CSV table of C-alpha atoms in Angstrom, one decimal:
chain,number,residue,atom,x,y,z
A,1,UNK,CA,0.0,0.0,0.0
A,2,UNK,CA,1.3,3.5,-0.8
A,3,UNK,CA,1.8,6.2,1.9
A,4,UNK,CA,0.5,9.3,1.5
A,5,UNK,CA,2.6,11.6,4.2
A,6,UNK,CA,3.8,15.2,4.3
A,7,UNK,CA,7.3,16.2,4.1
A,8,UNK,CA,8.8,19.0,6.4
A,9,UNK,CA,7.5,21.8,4.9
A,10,UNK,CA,3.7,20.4,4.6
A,11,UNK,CA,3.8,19.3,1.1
A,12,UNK,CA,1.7,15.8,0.6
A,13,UNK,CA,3.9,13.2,-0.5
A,14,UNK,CA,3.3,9.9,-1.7
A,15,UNK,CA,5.9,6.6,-1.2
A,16,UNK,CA,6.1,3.4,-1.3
A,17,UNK,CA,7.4,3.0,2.3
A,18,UNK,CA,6.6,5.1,5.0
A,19,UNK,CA,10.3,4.6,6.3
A,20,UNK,CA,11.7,6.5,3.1
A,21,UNK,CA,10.0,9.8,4.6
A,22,UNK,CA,13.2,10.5,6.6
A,23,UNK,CA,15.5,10.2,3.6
A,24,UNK,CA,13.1,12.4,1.5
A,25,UNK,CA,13.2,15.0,4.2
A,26,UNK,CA,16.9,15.2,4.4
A,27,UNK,CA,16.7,15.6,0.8
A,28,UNK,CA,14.5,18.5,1.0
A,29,UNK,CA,15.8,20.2,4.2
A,30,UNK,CA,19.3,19.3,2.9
A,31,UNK,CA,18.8,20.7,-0.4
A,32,UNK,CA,17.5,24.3,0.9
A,33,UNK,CA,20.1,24.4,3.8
A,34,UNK,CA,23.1,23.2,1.4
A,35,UNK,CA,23.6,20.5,4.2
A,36,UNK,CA,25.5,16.9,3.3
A,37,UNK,CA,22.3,14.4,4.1
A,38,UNK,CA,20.9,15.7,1.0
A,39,UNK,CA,22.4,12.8,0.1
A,40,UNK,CA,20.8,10.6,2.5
A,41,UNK,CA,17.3,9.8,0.1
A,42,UNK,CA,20.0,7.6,-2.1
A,43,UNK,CA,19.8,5.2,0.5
A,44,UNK,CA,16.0,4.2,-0.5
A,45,UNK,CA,16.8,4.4,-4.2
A,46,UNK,CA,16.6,0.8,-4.9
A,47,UNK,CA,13.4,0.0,-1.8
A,48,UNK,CA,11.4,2.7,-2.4
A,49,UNK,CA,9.9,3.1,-6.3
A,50,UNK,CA,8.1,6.2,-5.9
A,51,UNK,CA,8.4,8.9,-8.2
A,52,UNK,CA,9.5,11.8,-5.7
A,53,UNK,CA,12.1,9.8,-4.3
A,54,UNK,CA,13.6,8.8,-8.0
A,55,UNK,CA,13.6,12.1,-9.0
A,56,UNK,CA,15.3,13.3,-6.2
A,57,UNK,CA,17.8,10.4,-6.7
A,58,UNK,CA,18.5,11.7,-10.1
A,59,UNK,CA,18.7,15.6,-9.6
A,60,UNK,CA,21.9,14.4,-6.9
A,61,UNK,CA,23.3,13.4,-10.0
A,62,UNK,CA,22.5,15.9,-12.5
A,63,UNK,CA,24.5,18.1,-9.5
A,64,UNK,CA,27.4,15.9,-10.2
A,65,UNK,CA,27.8,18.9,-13.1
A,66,UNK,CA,30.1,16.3,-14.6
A,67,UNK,CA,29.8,14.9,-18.7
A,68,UNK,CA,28.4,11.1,-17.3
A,69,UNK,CA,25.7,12.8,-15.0
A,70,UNK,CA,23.1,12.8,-17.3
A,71,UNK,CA,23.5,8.8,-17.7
A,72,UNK,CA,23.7,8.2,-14.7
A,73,UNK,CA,20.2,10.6,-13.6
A,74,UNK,CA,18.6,8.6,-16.6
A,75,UNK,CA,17.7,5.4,-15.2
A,76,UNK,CA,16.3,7.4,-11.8
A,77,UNK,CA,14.3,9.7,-13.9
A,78,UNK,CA,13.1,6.9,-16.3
A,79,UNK,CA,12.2,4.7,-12.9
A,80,UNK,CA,9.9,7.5,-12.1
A,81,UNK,CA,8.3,8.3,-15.0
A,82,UNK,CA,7.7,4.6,-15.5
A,83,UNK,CA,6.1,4.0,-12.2
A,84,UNK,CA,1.5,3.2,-12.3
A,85,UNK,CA,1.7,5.0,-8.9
A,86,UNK,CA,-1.0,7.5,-7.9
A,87,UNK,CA,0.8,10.6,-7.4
A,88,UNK,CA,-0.2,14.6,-6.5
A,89,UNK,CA,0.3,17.1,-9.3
A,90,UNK,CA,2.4,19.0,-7.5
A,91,UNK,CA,5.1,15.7,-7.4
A,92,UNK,CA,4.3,15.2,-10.9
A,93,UNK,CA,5.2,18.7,-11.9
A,94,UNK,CA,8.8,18.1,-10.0
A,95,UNK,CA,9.3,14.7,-11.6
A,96,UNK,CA,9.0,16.1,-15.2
A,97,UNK,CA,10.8,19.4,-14.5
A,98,UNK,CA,14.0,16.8,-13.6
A,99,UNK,CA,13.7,15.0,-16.5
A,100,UNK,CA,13.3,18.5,-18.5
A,101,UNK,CA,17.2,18.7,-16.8
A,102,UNK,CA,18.3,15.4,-17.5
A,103,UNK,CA,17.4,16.3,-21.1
A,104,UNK,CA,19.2,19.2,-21.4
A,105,UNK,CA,16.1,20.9,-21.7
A,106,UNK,CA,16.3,24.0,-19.3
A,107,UNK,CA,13.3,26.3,-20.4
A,108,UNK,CA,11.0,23.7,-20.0
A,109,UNK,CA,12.7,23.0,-16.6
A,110,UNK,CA,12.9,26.7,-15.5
A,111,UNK,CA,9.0,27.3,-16.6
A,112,UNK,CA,8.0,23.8,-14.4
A,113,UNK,CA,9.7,25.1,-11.5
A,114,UNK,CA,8.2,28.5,-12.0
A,115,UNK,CA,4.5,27.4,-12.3
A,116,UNK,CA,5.4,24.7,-9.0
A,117,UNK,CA,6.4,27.9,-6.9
A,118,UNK,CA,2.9,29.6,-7.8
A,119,UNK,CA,0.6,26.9,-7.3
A,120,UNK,CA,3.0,25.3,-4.5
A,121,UNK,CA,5.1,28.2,-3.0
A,122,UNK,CA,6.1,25.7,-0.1
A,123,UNK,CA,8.0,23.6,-2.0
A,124,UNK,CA,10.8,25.4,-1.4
A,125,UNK,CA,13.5,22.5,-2.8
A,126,UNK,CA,11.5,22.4,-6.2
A,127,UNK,CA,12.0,26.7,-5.6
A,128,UNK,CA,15.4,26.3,-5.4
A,129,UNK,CA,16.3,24.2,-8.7
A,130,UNK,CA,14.4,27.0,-10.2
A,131,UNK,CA,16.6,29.1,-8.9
A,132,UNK,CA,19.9,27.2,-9.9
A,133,UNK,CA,18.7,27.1,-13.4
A,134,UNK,CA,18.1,30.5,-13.7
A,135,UNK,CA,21.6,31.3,-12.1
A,136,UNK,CA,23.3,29.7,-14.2
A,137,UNK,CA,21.5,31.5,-17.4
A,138,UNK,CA,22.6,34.5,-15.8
A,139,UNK,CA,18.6,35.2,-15.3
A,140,UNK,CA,18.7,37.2,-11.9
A,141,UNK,CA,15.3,38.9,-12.3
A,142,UNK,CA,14.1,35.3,-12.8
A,143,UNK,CA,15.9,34.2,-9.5
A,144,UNK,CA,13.8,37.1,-7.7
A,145,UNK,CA,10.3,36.6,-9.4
A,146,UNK,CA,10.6,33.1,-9.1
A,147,UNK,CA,10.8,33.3,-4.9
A,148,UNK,CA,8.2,35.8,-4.3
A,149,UNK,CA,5.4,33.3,-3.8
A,150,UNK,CA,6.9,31.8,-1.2
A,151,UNK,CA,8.0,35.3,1.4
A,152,UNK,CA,4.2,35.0,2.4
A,153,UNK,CA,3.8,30.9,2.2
A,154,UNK,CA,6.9,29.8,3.8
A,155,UNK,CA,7.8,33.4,5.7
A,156,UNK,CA,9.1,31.3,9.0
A,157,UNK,CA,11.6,29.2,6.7
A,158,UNK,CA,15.0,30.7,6.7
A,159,UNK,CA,16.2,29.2,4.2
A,160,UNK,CA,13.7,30.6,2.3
A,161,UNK,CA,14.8,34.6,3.2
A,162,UNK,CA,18.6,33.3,2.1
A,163,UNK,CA,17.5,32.4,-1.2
A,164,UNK,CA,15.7,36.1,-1.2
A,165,UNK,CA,18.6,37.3,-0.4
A,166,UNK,CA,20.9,36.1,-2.8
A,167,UNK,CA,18.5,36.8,-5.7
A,168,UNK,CA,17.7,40.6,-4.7
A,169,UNK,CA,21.9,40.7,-4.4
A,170,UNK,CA,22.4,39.4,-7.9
A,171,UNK,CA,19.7,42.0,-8.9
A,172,UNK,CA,21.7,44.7,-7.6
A,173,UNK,CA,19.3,45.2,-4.6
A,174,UNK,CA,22.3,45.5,-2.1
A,175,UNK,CA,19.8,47.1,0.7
A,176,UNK,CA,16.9,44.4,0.1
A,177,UNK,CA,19.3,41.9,-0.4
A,178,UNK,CA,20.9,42.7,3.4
A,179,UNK,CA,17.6,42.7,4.9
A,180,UNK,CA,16.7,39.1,3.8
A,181,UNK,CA,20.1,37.6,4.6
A,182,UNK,CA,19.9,39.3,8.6
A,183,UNK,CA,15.7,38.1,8.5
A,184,UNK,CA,17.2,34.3,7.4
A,185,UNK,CA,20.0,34.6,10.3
A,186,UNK,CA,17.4,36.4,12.7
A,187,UNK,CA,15.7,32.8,12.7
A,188,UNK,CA,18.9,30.4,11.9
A,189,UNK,CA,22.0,32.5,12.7
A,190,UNK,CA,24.1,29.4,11.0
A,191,UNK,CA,21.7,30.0,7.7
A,192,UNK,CA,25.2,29.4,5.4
A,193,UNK,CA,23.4,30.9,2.2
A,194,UNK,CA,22.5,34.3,3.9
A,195,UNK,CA,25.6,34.6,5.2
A,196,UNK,CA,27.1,34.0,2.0
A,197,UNK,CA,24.7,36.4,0.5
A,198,UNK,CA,25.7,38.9,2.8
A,199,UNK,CA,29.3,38.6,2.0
A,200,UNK,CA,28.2,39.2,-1.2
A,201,UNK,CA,26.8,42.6,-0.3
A,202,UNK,CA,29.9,43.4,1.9
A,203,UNK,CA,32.8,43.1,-0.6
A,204,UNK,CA,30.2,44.8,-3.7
A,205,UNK,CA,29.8,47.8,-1.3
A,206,UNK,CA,33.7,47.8,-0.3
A,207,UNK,CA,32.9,46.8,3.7
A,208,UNK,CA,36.0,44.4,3.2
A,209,UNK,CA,37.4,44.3,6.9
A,210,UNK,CA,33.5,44.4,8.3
A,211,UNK,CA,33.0,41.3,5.6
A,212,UNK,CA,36.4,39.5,6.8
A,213,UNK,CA,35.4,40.0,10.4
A,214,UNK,CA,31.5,38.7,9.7
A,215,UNK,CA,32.4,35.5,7.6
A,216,UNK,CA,35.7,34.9,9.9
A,217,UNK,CA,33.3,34.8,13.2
A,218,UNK,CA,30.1,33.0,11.3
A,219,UNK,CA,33.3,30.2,10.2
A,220,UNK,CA,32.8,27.8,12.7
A,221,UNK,CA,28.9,27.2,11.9
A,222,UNK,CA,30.3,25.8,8.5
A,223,UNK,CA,29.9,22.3,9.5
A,224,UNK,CA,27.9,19.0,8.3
A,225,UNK,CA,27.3,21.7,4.6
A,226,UNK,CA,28.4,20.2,1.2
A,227,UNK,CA,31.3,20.6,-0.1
A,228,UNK,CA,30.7,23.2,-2.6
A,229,UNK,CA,28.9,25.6,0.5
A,230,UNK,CA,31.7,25.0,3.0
A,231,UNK,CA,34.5,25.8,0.2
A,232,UNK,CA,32.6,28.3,-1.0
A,233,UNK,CA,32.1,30.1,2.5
A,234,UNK,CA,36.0,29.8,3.2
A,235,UNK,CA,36.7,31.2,-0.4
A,236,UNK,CA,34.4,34.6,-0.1
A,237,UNK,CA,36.7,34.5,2.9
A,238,UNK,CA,39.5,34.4,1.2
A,239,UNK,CA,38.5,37.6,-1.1
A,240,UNK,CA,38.2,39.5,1.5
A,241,UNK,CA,41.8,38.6,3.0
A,242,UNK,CA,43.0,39.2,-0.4
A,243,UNK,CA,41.7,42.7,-0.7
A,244,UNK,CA,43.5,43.2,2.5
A,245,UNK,CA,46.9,42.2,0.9
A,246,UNK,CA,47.0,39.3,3.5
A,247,UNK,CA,48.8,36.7,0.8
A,248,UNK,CA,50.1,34.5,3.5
A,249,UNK,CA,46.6,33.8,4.7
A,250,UNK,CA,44.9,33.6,1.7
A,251,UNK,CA,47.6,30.9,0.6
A,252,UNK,CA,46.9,29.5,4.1
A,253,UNK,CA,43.1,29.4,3.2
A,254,UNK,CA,43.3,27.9,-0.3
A,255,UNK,CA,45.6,24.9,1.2
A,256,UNK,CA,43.4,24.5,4.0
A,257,UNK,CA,39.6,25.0,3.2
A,258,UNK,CA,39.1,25.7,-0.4
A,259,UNK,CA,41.2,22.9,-2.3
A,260,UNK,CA,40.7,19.8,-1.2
A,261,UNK,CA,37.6,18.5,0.3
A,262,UNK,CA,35.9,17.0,-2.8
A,263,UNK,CA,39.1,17.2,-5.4
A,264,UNK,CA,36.2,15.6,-7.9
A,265,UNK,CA,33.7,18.3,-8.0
A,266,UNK,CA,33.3,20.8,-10.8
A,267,UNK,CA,32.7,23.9,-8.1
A,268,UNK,CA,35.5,23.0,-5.7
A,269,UNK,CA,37.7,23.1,-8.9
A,270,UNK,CA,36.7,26.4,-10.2
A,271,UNK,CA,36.8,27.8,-6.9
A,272,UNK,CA,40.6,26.7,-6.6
A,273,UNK,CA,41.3,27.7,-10.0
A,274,UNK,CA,39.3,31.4,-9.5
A,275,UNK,CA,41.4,31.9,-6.3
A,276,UNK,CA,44.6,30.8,-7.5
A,277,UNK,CA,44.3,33.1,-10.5
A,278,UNK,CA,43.5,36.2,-8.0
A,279,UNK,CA,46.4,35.5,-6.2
A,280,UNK,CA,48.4,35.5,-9.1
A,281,UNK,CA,47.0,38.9,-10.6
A,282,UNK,CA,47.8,40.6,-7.4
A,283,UNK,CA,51.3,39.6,-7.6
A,284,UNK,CA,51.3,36.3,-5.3
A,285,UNK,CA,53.9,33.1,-6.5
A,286,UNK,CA,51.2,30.3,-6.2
A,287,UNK,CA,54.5,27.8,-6.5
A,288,UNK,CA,53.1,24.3,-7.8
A,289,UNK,CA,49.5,24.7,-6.8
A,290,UNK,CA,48.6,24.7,-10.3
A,291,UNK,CA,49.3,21.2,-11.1
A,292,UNK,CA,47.8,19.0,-8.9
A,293,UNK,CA,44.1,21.3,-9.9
A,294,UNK,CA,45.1,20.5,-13.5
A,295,UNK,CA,45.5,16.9,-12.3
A,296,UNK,CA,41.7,16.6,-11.6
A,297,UNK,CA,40.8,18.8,-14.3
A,298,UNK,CA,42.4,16.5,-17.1
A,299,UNK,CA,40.0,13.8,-15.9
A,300,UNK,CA,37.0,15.8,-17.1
A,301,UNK,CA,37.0,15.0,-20.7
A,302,UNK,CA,34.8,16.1,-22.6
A,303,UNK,CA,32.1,17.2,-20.6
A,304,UNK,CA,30.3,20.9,-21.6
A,305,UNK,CA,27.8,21.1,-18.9
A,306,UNK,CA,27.8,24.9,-18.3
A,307,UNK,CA,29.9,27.4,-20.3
A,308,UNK,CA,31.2,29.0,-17.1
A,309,UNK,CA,32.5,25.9,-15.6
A,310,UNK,CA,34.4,25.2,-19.1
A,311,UNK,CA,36.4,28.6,-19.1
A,312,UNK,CA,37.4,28.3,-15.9
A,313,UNK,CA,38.9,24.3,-16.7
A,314,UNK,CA,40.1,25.8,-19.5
A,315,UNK,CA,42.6,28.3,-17.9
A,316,UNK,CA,43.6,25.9,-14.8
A,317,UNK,CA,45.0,23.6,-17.6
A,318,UNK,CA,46.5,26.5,-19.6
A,319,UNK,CA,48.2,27.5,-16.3
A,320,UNK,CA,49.2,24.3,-15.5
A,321,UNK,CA,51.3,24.4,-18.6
A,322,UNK,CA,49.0,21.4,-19.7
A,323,UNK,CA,49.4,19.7,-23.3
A,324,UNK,CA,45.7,19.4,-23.4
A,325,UNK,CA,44.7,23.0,-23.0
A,326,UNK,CA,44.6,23.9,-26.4
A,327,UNK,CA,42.3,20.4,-27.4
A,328,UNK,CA,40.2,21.5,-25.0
A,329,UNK,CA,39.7,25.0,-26.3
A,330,UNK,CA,39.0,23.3,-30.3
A,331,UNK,CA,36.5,20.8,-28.5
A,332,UNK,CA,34.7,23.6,-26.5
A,333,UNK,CA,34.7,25.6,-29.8
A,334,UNK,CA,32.8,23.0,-31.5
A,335,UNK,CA,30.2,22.4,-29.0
A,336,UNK,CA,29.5,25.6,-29.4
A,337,UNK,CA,28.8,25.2,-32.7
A,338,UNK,CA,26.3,23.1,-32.0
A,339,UNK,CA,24.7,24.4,-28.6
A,340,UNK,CA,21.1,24.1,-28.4
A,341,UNK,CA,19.3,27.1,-29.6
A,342,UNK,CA,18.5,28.4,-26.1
A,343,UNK,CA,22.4,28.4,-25.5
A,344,UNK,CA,24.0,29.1,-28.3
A,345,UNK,CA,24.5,32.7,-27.8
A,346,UNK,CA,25.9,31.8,-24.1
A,347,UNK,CA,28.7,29.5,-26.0
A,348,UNK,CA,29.3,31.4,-29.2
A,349,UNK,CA,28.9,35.0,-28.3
A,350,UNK,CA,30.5,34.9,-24.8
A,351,UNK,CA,32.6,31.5,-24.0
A,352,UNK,CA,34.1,31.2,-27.3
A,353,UNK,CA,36.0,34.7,-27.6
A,354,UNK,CA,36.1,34.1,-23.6
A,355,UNK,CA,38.2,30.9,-23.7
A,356,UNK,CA,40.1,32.2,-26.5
A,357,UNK,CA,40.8,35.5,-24.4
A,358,UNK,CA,41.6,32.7,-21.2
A,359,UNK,CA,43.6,31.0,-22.8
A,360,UNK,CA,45.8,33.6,-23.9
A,361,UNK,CA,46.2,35.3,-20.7
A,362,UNK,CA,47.7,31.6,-19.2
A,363,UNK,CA,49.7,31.9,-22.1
A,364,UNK,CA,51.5,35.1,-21.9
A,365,UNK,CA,49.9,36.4,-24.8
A,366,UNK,CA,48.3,39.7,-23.7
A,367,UNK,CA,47.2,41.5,-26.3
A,368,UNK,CA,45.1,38.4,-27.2
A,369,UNK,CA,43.8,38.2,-23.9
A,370,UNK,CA,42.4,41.3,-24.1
A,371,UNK,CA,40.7,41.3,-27.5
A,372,UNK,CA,39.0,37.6,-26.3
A,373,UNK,CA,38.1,38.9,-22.9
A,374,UNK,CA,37.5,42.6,-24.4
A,375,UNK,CA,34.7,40.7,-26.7
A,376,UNK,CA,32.9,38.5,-24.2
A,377,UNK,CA,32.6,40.9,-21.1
A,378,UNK,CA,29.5,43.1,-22.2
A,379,UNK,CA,27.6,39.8,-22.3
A,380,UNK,CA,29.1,38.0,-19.5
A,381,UNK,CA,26.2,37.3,-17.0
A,382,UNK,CA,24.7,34.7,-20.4
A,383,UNK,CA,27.6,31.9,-18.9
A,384,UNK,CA,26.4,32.2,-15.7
A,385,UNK,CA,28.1,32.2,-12.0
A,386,UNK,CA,27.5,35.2,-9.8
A,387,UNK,CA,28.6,39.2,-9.8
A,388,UNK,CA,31.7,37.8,-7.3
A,389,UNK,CA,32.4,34.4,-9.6
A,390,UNK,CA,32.9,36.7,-12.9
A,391,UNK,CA,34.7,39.3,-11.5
A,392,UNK,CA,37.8,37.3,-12.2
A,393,UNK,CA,37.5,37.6,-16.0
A,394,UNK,CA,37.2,41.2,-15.6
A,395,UNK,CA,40.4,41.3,-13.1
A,396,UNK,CA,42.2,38.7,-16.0
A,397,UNK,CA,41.3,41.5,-18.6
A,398,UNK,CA,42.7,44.0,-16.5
A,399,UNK,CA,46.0,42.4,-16.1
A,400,UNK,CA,46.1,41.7,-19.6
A,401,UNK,CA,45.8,45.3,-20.2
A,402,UNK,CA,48.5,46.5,-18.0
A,403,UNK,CA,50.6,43.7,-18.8
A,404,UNK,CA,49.9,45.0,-22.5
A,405,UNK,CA,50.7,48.5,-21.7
A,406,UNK,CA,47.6,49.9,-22.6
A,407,UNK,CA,47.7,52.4,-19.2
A,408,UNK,CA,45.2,54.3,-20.2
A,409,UNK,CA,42.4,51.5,-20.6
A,410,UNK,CA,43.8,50.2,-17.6
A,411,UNK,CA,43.2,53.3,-15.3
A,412,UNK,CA,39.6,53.8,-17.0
A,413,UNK,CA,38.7,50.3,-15.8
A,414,UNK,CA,40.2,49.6,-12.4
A,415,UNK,CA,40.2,53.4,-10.7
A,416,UNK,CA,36.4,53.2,-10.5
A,417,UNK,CA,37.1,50.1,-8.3
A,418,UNK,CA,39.2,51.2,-6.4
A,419,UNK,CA,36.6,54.2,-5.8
A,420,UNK,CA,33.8,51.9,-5.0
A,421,UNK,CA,36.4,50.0,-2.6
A,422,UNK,CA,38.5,52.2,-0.7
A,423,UNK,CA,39.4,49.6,1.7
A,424,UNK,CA,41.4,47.3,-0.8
A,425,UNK,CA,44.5,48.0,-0.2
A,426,UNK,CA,45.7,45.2,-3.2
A,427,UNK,CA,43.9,47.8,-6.1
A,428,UNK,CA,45.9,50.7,-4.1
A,429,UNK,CA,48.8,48.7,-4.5
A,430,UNK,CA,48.0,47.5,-8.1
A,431,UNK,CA,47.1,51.4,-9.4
A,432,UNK,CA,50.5,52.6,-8.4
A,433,UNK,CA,52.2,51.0,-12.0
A,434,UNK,CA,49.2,52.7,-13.9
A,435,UNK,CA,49.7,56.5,-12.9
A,436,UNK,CA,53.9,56.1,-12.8
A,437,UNK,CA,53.0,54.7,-16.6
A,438,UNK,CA,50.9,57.8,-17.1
A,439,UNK,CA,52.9,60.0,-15.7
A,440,UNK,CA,50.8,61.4,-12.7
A,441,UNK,CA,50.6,61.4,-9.2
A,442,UNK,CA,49.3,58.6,-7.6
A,443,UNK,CA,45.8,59.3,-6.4
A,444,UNK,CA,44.0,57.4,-3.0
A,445,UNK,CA,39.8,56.8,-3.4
């Protein structure tokens, strides 16, 4: 006999088994609070048939962001399309918005998870794939309509006000999105996605020493997360250590909490090889860091999941000094040939003169780097990855300028930062070669 149960949040959920309700919970919960046991509904993937818990089983894997997730989500995702079961329309809405994903088909996805969060705003796990789709589209508006259903339905949920917050941030909402992130840790002070939301606010508004002190303090909370929120935490850390000029301990952060925990996963790697490259633009000798992130990079393939994880692969292995670099720029170049309509711009337009531009800059070839950067930049926010994330094509463009000796681009661009951030004392440091080059004084925000 089928159970008919609700999950933590009050949605009605049918299973198989009672006992799987656990496992489906600490999928849900786990999901919205970035927590490890998300995992956990895996163990009733082969005792418990139901639809919800298949799908779930296969959107673990589609987070895999990896070339073989999409087999490996496809039996799940069949398994739950197959099933006779008697299920709500609410579960059935979520089960075909994951196979939409393991389809590669991410407007069908994105508009499933959008009508779910009107006519269900408490399923705040289905909310949150919305979200992640739209994020990596670059759609922030979309992030923001998408959870407005829910501030009134789901208003005690603090997970809930997190995922407000990081939207209204990536909307450029800095005061909105500070108020959600302090309502999310007003009810869960250990809430890990408002307070990365609100480190997001901090370093855009140039609060660099208050946003080193808040994450450093809120660091111990980072426990039982997954790997991508705890590195991720410890690397927004790191950026503000960096603006500081505090090389040693940003070197001491990367070693410790960034690289490292799951060597495997696509957004450990590109936070190793966005923090590595930092240090390097602001003058830091890395030493051989590069090659053991190359190392798990060259076991990637062929995979072109998202355009902004493939640039950043692309320039660990061109900084690596790896052979395979330059196949891998000709094999992202023709998938992007043949990107599916909704995506094609994304990888033609932006990635493609992007990788180009990347894999010049590892290179040494600057004046390259800057035409390929130069081209992709005004259409950035199509690959994906937040304001924070593509910052460091913007910084790699920089470089390539002033390594190019084109001063007076180079001033244009970076002393507007340096206004907006007076606290940095690495784009102080970095501005002094640009006005000796110029030939003026050196002027302070």
């Amino acid at each position: 006999m089928h159970a008919s149960r609700h999950d933590l949040l009050g949605n009605p959920v049918t299973l198989a088994d009672a006992a799987s309700l656990g496992p489906l919970n600490d999928f849900v919960e786990g999901f919205i609070a970035c927590e490890a046991r998300v995992v956990n509904v895996l163990q009733v993937a082969d005792t418990d048939p139901s639809p919800l818990v298949q799908a779930c089983c296969a959107a673990l894997h589609m987070f895999a962001e990896s070339g073989d997730a999409q087999g490996n989500a496809q039996p799940f995702i069949e398994a739950a399309r197959r099933s006779t079961m008697k299920i709500t329309p609410r579960e059935q809405r979520f089960v075909e918005a994951v196979a939409a994903w393991v389809h590669g088909d991410l407007p069908r996805a994105i508009a499933l998870h959008e009508e779910q969060a009107r006519e269900h705003p408490r399923d705040l796990a289905s909310l949150k794939l919305g979200q992640y789709h739209l994020f990596n589209l670059g759609h922030s508006p979309g992030m923001l309509r998408i959870v407005q259903p829910a501030l009134h339905a789901a208003a005690e949920v603090p997970y809930l006000h997190g995922m407000a917050a990081f939207a209204w941030e990536q909307c450029h909402l800095l005061e909105q999105a500070e108020a959600a992130a302090r309502r999310a840790l007003a009810i869960q002070p250990k809430e890990p996605w408002a307070q990365h939301a609100l480190a997001h606010v901090m370093i855009t508004q140039g609060r660099i020493t208050e946003g080193r002190d808040f994450m450093d303090a809120v660091s111990g909370q980072w426990t039982d997360l997954n790997s991508f929120m705890v590195t991720h935490n410890w690397w927004h850390l790191a950026l503000f250590e960096l603006e500081l000029d505090h090389a040693a301990a940003v070197l001491d952060l990367y070693d410790r909490q960034v690289w490292g925990v799951v060597k495997a996963y696509s957004q450990d790697q590109i936070g190793a090889v966005s923090l590595l490259a930092r240090l390097e633009i602001a003058g830091v000798d890395v030493g051989d860091r590069w090659q053991d992130v190359a190392d798990h990079l060259e076991q990637r393939g062929d995979d072109h999941v998202q355009p902004f994880l493939d640039l950043q692969y692309l320039y660990g292995l061109g900084r690596a000094g790896r052979a395979t670099a330059g196949p891998r720029l000709a094999r992202l170049e023709a998938f992007a040939a043949r990107a599916p309509d909704w995506s094609r711009t994304a990888w033609q337009q932006v990635a493609v003169p992007a990788a180009r531009g990347l894999l010049a800059h590892a290179s040494g070839d600057w004046q390259g780097a800057v035409a390929g950067l130069g081209q992709a930049l005004p259409q950035l926010q199509t690959i994906g990855g937040s304001h924070a994330q593509r910052d460091l094509f913007e910084q790699l463009h920089l470089d390539a300028l002033m390594r190019a000796g084109r001063w007076s681009s180079a001033q244009h661009l970076m002393q507007p930062r340096a206004n907006a951030c007076p606290q940095s004392l690495r784009l102080k440091r970095q501005l002094r070669p640009v006005y000796a080059a110029l030939g003026l004084p050196e002027v302070s925000p």
